[in-house]
GROMACS .gro file of N, CA and C in nm:
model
  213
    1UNK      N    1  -0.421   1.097   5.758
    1UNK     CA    2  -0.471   1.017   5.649
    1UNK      C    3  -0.436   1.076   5.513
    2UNK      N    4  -0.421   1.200   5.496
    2UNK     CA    5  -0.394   1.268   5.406
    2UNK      C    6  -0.263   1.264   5.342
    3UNK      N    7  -0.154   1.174   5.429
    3UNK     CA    8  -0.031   1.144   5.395
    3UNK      C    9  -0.022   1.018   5.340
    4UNK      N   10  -0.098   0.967   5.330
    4UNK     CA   11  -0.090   0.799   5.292
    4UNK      C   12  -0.039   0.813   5.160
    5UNK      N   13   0.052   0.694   5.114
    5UNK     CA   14   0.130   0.666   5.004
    5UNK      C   15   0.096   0.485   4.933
    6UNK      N   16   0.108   0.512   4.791
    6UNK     CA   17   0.065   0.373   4.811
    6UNK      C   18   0.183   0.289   4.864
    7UNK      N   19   0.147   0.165   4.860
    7UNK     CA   20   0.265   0.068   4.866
    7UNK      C   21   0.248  -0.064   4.849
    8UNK      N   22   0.324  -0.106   4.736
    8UNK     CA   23   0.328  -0.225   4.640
    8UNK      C   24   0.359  -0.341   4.721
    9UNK      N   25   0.297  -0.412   4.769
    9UNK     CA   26   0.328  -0.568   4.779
    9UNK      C   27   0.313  -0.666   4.719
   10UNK      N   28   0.426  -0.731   4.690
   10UNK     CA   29   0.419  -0.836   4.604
   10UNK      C   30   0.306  -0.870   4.472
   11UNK      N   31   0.312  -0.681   4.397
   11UNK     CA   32   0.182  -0.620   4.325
   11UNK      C   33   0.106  -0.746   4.325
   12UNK      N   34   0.005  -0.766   4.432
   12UNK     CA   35  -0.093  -0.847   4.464
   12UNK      C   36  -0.225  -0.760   4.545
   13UNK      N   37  -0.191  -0.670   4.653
   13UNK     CA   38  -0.283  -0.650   4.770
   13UNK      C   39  -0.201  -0.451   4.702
   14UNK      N   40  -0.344  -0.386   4.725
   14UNK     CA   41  -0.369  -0.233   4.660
   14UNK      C   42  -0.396  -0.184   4.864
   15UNK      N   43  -0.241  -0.153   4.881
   15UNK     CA   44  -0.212  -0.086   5.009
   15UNK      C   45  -0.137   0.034   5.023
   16UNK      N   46  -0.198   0.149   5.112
   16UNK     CA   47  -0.116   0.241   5.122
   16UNK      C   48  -0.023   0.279   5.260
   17UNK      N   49   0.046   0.311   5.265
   17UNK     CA   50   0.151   0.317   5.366
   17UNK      C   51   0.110   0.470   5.454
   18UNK      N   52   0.148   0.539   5.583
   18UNK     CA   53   0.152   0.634   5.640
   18UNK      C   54   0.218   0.592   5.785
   19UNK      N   55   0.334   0.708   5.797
   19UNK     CA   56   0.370   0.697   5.899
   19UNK      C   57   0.282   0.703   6.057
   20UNK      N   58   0.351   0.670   6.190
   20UNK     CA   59   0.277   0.671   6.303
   20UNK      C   60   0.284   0.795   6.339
   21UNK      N   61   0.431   0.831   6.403
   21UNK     CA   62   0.429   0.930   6.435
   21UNK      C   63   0.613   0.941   6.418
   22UNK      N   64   0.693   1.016   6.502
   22UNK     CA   65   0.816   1.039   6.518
   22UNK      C   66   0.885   0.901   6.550
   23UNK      N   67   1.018   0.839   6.464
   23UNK     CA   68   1.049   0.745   6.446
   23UNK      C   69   1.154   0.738   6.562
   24UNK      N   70   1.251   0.875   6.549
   24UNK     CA   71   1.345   0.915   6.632
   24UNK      C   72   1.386   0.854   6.731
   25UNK      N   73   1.300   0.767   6.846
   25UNK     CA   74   1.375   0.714   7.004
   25UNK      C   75   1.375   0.580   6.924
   26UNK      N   76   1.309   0.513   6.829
   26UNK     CA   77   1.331   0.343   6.781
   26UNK      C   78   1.432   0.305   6.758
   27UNK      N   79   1.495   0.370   6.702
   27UNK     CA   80   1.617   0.254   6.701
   27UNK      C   81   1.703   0.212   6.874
   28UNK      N   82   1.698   0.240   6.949
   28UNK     CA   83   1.735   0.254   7.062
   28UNK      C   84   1.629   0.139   7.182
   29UNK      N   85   1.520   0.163   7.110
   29UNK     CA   86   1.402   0.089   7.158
   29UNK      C   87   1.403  -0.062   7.099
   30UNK      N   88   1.440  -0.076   6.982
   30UNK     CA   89   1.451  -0.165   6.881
   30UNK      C   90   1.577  -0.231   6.915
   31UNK      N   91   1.686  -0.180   6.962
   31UNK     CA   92   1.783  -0.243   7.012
   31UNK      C   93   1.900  -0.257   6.867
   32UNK      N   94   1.854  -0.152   6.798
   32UNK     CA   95   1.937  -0.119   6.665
   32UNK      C   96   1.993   0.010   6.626
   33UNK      N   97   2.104   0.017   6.710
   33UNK     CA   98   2.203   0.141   6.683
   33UNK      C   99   2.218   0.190   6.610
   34UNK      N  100   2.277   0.047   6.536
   34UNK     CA  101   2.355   0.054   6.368
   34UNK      C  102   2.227   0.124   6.242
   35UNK      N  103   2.148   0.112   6.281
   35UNK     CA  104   2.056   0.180   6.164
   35UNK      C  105   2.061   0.325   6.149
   36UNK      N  106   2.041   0.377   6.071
   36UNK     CA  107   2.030   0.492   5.991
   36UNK      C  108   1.928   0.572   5.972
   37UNK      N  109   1.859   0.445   5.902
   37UNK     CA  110   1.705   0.511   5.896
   37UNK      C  111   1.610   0.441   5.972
   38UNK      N  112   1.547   0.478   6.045
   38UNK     CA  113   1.424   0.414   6.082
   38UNK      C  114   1.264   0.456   6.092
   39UNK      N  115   1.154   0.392   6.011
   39UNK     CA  116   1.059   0.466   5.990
   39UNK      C  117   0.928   0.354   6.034
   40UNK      N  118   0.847   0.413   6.104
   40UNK     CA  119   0.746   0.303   6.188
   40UNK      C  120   0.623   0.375   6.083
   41UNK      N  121   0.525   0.271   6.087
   41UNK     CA  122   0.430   0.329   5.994
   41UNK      C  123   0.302   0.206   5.995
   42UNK      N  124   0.212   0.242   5.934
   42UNK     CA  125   0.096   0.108   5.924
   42UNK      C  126   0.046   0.094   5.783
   43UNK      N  127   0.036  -0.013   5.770
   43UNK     CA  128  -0.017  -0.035   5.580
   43UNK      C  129  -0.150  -0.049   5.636
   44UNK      N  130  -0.247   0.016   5.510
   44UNK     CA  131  -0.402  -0.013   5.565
   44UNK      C  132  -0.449  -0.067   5.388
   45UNK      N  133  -0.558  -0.126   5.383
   45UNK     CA  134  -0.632  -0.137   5.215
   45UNK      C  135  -0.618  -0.020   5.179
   46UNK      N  136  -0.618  -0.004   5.048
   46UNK     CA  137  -0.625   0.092   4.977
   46UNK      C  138  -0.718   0.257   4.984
   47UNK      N  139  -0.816   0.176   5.033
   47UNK     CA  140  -0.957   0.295   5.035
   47UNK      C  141  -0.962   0.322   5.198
   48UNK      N  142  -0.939   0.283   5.282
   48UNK     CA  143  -0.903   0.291   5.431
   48UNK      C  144  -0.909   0.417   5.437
   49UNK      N  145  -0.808   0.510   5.421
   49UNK     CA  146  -0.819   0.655   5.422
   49UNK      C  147  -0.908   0.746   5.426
   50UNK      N  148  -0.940   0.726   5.295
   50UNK     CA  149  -1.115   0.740   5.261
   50UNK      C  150  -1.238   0.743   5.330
   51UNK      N  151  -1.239   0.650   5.394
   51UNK     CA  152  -1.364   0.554   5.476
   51UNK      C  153  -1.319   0.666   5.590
   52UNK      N  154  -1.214   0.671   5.636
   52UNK     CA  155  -1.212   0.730   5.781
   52UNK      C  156  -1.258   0.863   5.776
   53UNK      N  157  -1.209   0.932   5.721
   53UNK     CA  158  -1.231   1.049   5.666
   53UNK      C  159  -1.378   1.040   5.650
   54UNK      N  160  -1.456   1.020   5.587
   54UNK     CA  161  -1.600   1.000   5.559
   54UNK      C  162  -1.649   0.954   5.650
   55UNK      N  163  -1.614   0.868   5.751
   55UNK     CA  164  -1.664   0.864   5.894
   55UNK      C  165  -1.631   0.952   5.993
   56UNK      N  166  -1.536   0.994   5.952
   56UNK     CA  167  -1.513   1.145   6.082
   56UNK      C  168  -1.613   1.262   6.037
   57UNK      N  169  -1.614   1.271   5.871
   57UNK     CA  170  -1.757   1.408   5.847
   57UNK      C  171  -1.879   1.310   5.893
   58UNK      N  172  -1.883   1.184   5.869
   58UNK     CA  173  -2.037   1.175   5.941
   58UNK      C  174  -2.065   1.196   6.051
   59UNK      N  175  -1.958   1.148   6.167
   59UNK     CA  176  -1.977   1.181   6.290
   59UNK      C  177  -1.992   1.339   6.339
   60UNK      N  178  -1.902   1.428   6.275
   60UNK     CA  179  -1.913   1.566   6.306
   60UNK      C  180  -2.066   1.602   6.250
   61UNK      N  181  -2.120   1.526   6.156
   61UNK     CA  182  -2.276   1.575   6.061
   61UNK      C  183  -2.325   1.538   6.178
   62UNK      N  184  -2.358   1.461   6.212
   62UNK     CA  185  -2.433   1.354   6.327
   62UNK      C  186  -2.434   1.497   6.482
   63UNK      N  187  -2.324   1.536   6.498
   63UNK     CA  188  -2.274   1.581   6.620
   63UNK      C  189  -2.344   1.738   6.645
   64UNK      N  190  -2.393   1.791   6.475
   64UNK     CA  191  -2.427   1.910   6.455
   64UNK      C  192  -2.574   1.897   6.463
   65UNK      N  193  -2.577   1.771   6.415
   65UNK     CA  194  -2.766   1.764   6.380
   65UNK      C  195  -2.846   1.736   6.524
   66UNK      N  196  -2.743   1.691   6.635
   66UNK     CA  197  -2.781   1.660   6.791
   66UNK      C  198  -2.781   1.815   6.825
   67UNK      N  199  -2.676   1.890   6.845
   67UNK     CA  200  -2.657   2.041   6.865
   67UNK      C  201  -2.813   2.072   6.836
   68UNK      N  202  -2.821   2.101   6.719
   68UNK     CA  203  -2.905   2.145   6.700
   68UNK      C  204  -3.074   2.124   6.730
   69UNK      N  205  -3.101   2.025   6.763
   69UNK     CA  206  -3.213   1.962   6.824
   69UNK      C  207  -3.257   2.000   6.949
   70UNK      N  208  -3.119   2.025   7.038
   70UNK     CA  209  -3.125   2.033   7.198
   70UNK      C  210  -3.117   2.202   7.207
   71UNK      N  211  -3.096   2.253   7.099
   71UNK     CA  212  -3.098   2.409   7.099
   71UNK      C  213  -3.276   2.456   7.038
   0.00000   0.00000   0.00000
């Protein structure tokens, strides 16, 4: 999440871009030799990033405050 970039569409919709993972076997998969570059990735809203992140510390808060109860 920490890699996310923005990315302009049709400067209308406030989206940021981040790759999936290793692009490397797609073109082959894709059935496109001839390409050069190929880069797989997901656009999310803008604040997306954010939110996840802040839901992964709540869940780890959440996960500590159980720990600790049963101890």
């Amino acid at each position: 999440m920490d890699a996310a970039m923005p990315c302009y569409v049709m400067n209308r919709y406030d989206l940021v871009a981040y790759a999936n993972r290793d692009s490397v076997p797609f073109p082959d998969f894709y059935n496109i030799p001839e390409a050069r570059t190929v880069a797989r990735g997901s656009l999310r809203y803008k604040r997306n990033p954010a939110f996840v992140v802040a839901l992964g510390a709540q869940s780890r808060m959440a996960a500590v405050r159980q720990e600790r109860a049963v101890a």
